[in-house]
Tab-separated table of C-alpha atoms and ligand atoms in Angstrom:
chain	number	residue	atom	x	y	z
A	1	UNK	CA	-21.613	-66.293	-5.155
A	2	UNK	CA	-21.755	-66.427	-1.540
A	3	UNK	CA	-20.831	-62.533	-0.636
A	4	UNK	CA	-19.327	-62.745	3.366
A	5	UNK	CA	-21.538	-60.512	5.630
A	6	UNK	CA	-19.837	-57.908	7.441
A	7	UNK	CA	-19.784	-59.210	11.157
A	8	UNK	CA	-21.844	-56.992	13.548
A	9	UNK	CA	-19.570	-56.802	16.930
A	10	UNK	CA	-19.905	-53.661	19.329
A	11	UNK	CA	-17.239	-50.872	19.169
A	12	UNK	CA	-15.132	-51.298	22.083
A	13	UNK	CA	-13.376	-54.973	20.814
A	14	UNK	CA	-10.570	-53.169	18.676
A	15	UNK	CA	-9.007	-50.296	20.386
A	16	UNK	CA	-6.632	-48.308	18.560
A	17	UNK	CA	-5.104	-46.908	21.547
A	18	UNK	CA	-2.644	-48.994	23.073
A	19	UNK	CA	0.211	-47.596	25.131
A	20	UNK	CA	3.530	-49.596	26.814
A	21	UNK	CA	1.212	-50.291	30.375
A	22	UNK	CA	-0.757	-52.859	28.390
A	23	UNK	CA	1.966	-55.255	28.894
A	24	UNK	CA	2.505	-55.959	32.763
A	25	UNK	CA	6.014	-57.176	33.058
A	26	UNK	CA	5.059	-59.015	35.558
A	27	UNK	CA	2.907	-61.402	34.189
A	28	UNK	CA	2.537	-64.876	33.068
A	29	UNK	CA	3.631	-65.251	29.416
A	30	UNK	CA	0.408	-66.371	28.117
A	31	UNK	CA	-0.723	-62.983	29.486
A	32	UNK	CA	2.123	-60.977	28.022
A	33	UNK	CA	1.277	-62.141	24.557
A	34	UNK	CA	-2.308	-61.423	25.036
A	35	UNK	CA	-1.664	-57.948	25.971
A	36	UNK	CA	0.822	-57.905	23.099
A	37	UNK	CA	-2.254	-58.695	20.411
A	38	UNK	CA	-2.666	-55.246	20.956
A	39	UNK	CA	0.089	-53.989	19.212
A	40	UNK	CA	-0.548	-56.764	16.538
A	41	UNK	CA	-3.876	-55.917	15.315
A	42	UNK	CA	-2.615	-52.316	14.790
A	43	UNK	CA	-1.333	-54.098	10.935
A	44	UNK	CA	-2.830	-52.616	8.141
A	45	UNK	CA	-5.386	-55.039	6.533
A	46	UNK	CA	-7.216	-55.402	3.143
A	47	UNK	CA	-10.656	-53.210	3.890
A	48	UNK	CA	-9.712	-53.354	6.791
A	49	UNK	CA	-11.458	-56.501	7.333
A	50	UNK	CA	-9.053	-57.839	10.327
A	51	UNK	CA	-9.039	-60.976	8.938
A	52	UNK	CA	-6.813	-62.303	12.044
A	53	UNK	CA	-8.006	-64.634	14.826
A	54	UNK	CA	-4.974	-65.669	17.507
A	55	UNK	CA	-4.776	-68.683	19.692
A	56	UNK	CA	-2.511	-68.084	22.527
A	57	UNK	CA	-1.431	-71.372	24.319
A	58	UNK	CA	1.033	-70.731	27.304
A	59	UNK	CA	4.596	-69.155	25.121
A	60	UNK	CA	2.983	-69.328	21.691
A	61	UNK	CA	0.863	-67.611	19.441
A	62	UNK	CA	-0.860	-69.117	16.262
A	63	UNK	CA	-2.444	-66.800	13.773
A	64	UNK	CA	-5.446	-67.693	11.554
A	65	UNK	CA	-7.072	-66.240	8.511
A	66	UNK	CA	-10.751	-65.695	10.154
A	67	UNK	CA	-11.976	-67.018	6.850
A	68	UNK	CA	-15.614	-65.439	8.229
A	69	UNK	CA	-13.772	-62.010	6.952
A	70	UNK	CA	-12.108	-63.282	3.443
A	71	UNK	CA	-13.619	-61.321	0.883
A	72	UNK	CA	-15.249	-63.828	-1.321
A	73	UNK	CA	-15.507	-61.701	-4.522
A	74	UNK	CA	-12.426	-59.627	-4.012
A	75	UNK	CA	-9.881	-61.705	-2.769
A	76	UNK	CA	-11.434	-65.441	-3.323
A	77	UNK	CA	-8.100	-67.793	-2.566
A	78	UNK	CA	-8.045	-65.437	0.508
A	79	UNK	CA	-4.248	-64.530	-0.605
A	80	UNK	CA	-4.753	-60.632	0.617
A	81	UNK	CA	-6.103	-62.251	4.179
A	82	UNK	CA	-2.972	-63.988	4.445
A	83	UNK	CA	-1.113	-60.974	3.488
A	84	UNK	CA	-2.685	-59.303	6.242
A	85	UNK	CA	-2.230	-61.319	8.762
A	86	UNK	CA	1.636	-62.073	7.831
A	87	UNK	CA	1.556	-57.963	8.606
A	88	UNK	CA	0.167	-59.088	11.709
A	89	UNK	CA	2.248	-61.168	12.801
A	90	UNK	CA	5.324	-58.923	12.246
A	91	UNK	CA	3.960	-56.276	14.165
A	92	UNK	CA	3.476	-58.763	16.807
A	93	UNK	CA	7.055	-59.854	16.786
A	94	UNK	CA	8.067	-55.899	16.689
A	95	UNK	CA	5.747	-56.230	19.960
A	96	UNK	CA	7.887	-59.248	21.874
A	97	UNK	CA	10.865	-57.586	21.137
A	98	UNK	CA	9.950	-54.135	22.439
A	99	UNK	CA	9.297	-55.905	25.783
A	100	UNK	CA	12.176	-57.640	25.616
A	101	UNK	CA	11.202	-60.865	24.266
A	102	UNK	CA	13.574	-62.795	22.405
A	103	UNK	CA	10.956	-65.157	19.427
A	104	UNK	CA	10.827	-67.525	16.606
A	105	UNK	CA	8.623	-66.982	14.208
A	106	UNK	CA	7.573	-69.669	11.735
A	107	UNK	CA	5.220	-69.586	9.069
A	108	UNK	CA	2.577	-72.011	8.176
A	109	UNK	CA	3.657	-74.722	5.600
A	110	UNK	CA	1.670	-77.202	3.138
A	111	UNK	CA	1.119	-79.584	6.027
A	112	UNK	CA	-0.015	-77.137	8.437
A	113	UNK	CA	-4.094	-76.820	9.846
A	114	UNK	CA	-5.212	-75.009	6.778
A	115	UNK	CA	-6.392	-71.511	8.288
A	116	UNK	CA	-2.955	-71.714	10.027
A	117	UNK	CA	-0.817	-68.179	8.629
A	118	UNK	CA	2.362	-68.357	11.178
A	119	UNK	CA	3.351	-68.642	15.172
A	120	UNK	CA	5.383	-67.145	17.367
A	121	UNK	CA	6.696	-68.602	20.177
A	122	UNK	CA	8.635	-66.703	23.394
A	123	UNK	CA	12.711	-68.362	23.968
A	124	UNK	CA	14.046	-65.420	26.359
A	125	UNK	CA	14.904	-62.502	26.795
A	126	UNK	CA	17.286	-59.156	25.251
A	127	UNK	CA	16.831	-56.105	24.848
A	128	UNK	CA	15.749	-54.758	21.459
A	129	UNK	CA	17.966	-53.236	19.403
A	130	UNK	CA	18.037	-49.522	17.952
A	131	UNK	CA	16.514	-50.409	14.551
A	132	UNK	CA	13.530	-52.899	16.174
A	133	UNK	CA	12.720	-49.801	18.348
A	134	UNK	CA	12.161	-47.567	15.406
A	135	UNK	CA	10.164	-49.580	14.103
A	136	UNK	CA	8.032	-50.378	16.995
A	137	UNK	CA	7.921	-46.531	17.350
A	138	UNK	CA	6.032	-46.600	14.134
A	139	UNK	CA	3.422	-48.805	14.337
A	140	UNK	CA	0.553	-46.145	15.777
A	141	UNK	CA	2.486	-43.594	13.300
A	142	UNK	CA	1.749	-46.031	10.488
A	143	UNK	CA	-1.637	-45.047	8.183
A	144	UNK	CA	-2.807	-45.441	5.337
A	145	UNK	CA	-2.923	-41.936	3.693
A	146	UNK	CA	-5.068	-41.890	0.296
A	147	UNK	CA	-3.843	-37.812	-0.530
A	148	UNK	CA	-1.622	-36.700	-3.238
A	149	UNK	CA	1.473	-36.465	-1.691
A	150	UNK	CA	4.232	-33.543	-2.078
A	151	UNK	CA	6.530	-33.132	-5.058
A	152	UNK	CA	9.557	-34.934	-3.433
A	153	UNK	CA	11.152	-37.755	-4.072
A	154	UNK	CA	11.807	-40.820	-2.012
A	155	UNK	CA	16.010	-40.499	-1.513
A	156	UNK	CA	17.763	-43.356	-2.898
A	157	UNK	CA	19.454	-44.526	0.069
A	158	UNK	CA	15.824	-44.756	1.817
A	159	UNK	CA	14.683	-47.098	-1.230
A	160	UNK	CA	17.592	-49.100	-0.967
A	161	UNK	CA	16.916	-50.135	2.779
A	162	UNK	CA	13.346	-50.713	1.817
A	163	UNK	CA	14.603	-53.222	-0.415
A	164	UNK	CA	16.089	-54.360	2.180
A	165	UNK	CA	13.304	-54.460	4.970
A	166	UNK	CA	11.470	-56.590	2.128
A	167	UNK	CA	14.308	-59.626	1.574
A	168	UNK	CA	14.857	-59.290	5.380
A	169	UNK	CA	11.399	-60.898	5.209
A	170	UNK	CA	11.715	-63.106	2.632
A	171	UNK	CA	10.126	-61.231	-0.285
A	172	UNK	CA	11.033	-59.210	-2.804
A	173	UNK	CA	10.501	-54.925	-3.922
A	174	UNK	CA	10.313	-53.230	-6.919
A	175	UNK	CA	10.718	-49.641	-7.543
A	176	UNK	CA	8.891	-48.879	-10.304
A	177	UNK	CA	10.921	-45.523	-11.785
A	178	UNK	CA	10.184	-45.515	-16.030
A	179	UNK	CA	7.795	-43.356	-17.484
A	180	UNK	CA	6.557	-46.455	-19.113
A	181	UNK	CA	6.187	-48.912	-16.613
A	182	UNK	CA	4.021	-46.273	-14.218
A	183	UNK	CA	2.141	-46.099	-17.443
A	184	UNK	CA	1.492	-49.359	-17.660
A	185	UNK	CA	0.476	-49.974	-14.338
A	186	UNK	CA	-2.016	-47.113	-14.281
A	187	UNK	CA	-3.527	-48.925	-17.210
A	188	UNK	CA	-3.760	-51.687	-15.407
A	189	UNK	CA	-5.156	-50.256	-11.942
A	190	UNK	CA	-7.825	-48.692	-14.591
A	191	UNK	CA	-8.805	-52.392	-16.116
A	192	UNK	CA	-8.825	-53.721	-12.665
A	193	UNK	CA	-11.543	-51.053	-11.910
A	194	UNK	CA	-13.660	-51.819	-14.505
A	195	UNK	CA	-13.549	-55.245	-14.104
A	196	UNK	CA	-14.432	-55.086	-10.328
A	197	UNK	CA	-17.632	-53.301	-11.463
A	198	UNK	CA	-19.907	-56.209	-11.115
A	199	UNK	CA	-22.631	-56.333	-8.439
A	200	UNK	CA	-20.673	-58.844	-6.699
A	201	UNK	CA	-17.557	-57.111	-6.280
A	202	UNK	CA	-19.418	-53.186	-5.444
A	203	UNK	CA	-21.558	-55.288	-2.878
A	204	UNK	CA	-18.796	-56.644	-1.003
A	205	UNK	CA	-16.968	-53.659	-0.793
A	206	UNK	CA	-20.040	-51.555	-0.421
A	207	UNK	CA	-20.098	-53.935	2.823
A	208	UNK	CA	-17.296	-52.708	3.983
A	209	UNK	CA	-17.586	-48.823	3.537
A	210	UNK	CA	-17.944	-47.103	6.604
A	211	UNK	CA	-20.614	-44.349	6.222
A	212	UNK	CA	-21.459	-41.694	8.444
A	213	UNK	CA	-22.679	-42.962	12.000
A	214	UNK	CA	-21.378	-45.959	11.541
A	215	UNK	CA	-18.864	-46.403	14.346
A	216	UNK	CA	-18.087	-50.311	14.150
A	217	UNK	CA	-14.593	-51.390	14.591
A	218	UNK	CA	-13.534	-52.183	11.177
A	219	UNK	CA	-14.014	-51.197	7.190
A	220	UNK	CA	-12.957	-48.245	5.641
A	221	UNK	CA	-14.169	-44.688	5.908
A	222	UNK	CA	-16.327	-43.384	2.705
A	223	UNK	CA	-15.386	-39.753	2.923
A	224	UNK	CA	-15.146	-38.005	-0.746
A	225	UNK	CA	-11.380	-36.818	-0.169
A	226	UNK	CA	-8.416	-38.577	0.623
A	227	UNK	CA	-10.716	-41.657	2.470
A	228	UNK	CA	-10.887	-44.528	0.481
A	229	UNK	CA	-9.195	-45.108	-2.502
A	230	UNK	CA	-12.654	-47.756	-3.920
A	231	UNK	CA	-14.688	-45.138	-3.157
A	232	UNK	CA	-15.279	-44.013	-7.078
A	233	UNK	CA	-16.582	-47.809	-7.542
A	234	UNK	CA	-19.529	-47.157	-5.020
A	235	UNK	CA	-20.668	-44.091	-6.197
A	236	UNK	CA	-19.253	-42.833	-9.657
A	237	UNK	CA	-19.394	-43.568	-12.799
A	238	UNK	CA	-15.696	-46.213	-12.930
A	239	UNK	CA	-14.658	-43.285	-15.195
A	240	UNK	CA	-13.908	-40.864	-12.196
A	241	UNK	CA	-12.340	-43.519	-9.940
A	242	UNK	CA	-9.851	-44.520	-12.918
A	243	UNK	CA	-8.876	-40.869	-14.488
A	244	UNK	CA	-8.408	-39.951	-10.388
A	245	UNK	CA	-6.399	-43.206	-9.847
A	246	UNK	CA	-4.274	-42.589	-12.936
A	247	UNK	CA	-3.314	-39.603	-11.911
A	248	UNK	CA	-2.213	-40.657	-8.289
A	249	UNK	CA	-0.309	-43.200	-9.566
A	250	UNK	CA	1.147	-41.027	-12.284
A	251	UNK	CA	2.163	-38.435	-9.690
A	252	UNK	CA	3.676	-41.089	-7.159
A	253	UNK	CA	6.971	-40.094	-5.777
A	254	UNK	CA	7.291	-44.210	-5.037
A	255	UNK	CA	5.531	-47.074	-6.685
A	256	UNK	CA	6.142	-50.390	-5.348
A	257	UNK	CA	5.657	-53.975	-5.721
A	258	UNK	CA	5.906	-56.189	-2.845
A	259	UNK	CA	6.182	-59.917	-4.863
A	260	UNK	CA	7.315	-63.610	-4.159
A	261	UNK	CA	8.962	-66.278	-5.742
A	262	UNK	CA	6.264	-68.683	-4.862
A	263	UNK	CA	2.706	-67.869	-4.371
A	264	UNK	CA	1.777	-70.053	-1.828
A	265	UNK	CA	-0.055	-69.321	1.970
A	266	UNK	CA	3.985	-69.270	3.148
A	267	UNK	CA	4.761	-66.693	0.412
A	268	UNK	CA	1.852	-64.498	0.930
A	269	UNK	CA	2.509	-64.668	4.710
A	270	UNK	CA	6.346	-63.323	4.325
A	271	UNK	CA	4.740	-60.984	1.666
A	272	UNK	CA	2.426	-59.250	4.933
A	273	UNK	CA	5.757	-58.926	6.707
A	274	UNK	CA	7.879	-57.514	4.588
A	275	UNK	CA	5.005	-54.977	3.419
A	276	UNK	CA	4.735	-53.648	7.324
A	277	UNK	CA	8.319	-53.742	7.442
A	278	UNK	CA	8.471	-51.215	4.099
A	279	UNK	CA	5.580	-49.482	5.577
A	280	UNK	CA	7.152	-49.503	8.943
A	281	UNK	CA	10.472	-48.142	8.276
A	282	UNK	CA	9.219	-45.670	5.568
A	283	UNK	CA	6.687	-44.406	8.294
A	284	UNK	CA	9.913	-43.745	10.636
A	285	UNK	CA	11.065	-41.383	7.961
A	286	UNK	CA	8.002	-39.586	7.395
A	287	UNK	CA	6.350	-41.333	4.330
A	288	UNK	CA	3.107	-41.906	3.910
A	289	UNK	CA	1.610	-45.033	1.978
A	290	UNK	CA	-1.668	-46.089	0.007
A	291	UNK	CA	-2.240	-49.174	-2.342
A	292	UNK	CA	-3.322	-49.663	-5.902
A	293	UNK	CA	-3.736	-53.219	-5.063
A	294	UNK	CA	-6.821	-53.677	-7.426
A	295	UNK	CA	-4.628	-55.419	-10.598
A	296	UNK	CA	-3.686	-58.049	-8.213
A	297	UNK	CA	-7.149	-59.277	-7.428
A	298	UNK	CA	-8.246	-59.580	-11.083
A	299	UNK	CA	-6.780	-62.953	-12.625
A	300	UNK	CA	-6.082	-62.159	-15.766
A	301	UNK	CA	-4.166	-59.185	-14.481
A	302	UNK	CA	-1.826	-60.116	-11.819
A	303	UNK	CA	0.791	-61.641	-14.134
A	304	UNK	CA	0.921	-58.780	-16.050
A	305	UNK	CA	1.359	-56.617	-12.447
A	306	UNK	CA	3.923	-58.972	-12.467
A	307	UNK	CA	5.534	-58.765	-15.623
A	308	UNK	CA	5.511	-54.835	-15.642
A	309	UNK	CA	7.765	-55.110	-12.022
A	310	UNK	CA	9.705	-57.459	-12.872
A	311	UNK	CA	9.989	-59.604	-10.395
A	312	UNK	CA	8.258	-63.242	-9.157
A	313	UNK	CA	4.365	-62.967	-8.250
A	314	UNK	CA	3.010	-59.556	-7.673
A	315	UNK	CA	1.508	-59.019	-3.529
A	316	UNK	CA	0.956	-55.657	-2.904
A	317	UNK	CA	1.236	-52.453	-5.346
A	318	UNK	CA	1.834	-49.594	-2.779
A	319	UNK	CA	2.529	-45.595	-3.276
A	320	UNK	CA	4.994	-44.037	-0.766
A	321	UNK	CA	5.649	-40.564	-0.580
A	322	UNK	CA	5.418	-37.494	1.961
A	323	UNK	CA	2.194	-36.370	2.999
A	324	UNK	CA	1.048	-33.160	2.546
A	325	UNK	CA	0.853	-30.942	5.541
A	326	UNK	CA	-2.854	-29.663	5.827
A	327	UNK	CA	-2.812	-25.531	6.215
A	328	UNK	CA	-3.180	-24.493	9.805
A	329	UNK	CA	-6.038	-21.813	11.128
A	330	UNK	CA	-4.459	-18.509	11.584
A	331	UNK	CA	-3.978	-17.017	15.121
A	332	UNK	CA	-4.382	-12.979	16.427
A	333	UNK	CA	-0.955	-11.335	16.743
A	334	UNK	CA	0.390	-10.951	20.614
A	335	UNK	CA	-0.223	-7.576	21.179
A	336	UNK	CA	-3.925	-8.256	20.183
A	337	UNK	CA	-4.656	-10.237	22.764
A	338	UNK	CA	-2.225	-8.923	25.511
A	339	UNK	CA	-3.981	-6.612	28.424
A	340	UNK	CA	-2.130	-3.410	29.328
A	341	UNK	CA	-1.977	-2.435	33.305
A	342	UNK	CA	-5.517	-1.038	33.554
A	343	UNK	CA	-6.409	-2.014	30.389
B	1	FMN	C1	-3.073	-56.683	1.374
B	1	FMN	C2	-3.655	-55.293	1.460
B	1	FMN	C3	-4.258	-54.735	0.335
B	1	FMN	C4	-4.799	-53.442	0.390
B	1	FMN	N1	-5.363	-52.911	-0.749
B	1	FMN	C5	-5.838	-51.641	-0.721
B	1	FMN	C6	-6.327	-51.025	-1.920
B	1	FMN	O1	-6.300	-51.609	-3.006
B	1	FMN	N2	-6.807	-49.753	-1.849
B	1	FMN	C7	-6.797	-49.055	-0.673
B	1	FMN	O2	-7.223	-47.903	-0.669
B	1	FMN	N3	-6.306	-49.606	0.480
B	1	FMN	C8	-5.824	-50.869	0.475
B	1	FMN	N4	-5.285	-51.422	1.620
B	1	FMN	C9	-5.190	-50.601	2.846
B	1	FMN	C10	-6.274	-50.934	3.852
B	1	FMN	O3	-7.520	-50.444	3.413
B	1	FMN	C11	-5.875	-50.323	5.222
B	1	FMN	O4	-4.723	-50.952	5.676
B	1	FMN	C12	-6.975	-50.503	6.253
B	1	FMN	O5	-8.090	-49.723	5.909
B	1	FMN	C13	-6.508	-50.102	7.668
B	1	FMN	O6	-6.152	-48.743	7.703
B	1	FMN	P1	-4.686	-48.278	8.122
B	1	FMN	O7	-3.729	-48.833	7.096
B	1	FMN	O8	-4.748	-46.773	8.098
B	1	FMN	O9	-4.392	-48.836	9.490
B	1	FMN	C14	-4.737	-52.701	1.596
B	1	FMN	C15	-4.118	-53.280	2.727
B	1	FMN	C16	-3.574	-54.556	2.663
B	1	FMN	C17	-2.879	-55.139	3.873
């Protein structure tokens, strides 16, 4: 199999920081959207690969799946590229209307170039409303967060506008809440574990592991603790990473299945948006997500991630939940550090 190489590119191509003065109102529209890539590439992305190249051509943006970045072992139709970029694109339509752009988004059908995921394209201008601007607000917010989270539940009313964030995208969520289906999907996450324990599989994600002093612009960190939820695959016995994955997803306040009707590059593309849309709006209320996303790249598995939610062809198996505070240092009482006259 022909494993893709990590591309070597220096640090400074991806910042993370990106603040409202990147976009000069002023400026030509080409150079509007440009600026606005910023806030795009902030999407979350399978190992964190990026797999997103743009084409900007005077009001329009075109996204493509940088197939150089498709993970050729993992993810070999490139369906979790797509994925990524259809996040992509969302957050880049979150973007326009921040600044006031009014868009259309399309995605890419059958007869479209075939690295083609979606475009965007400028038509005027309104503000943006109340509920675009909270989710806007979330996009630096947004991170993946591999911890246990706290002992509380997701409210109902919250999971019921995921839901809707999801068809408001054109795809599909599905709370898993029985005993029996988390059950079954921990079972799975365990068999897709084990089965990604060939050479080919731990090589391409090794790839992608971040170590220490390693400061390119893209792969995941491989810190022990609430890093990288593969990391038991690089370095353990598959026996750790499964009991410790089982137990996350037993413990979930929130396991969900972002899914389709059709499984096409169209469906996987609405599939990115509506899962930065969930991750968006859950991120405004102070939730936290990770992904158990391993059953869906194992062939034999998928329809059966399918068949446990429920609902058309399984995306994206996520966890939401609230992050655990981390304990604060202690400080010196007042009087302490307080001087007297003289003193
Ligand atoms: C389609 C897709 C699948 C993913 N699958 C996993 C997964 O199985 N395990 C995991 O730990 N993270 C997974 N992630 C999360 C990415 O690793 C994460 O988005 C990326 O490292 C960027 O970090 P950020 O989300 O904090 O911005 C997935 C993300 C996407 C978009």
């Amino acid at each position: 199999m022909n494993i893709a190489r990590r591309p070597t590119l220096p640090s400074s191509v991806a910042p993370r920081a990106v603040t409202d003065a990147d976009v000069p109102a002023d400026a030509r529209p080409d150079e509007r959207l440009t600026a606005m890539l910023r806030w795009a590439v902030q999407a979350p992305s399978v190992l964190n690969t990026q797999p997103w190249r743009f084409r900007v051509d005077g009001d329009r943006v075109s996204v493509f799946v940088d197939r150089s970045r498709v993970l050729a072992a993992v993810d070999p139709e490139g369906r979790e590229a797509v994925v990524s970029c259809g996040a992509a694109l969302f957050t880049l339509r979150l973007a326009a209307r921040h600044y006031g752009e009014t868009v259309a988004v399309e995605v890419a059908g059958p007869d479209d170039a075939p690295d083609l995921v979606g475009t965007l394209r400028l038509t005027g201008h309104a503000p943006p409303t109340a509920s675009e601007e909270t989710l806007f607000r979330a996009i630096k917010a947004r991170h993946t967060n591999r911890a246990p989270y706290a002992d509380l539940e997701v409210p109902v009313g919250l999971l019921a506008r995921l839901h809707g964030a999801s068809e408001a995208e054109g795809a599909r969520l599905h709370v898993l809440t029985a005993d029996a289906d988390k059950a079954a999907l921990a079972d799975l996450v365990g068999r897709a574990i084990r089965a990604q324990s060939d050479h080919e599989s731990l090589e391409e994600i090794g790839a992608w592991a971040r170590g220490a002093g390693d400061d390119r612009p893209d792969g995941v960190a491989d810190v022990p603790w609430g890093g990288w939820g593969r990391m038991g695959h690089l370095h353990a016995d598959p026996r750790f990473a499964i009991a410790e994955t089982r137990a996350l997803v037993a413990g979930a306040p929130a396991l969900l299945v972002v899914a389709t009707d059709a499984d096409d590059r169209a469906a996987w593309a609405l599939a990115g948006a509506a899962l930065q849309h969930v991750l968006l709006l859950g991120a405004a209320h102070g939730l936290a997500a990770s992904y158990f996303n391993q059953p869906t790249e194992v062939d034999d598995l998928r329809p059966e991630v399918s068949a446990v939610a429920g609902v058309g062809h399984a995306q994206v198996v996520l966890r939401l939940g609230t992050p655990v505070e981390t304990p604060g240092t202690p400080r010196r009482p007042i009087d302490d550090v307080l001087a007297t006259a003289g003193g």
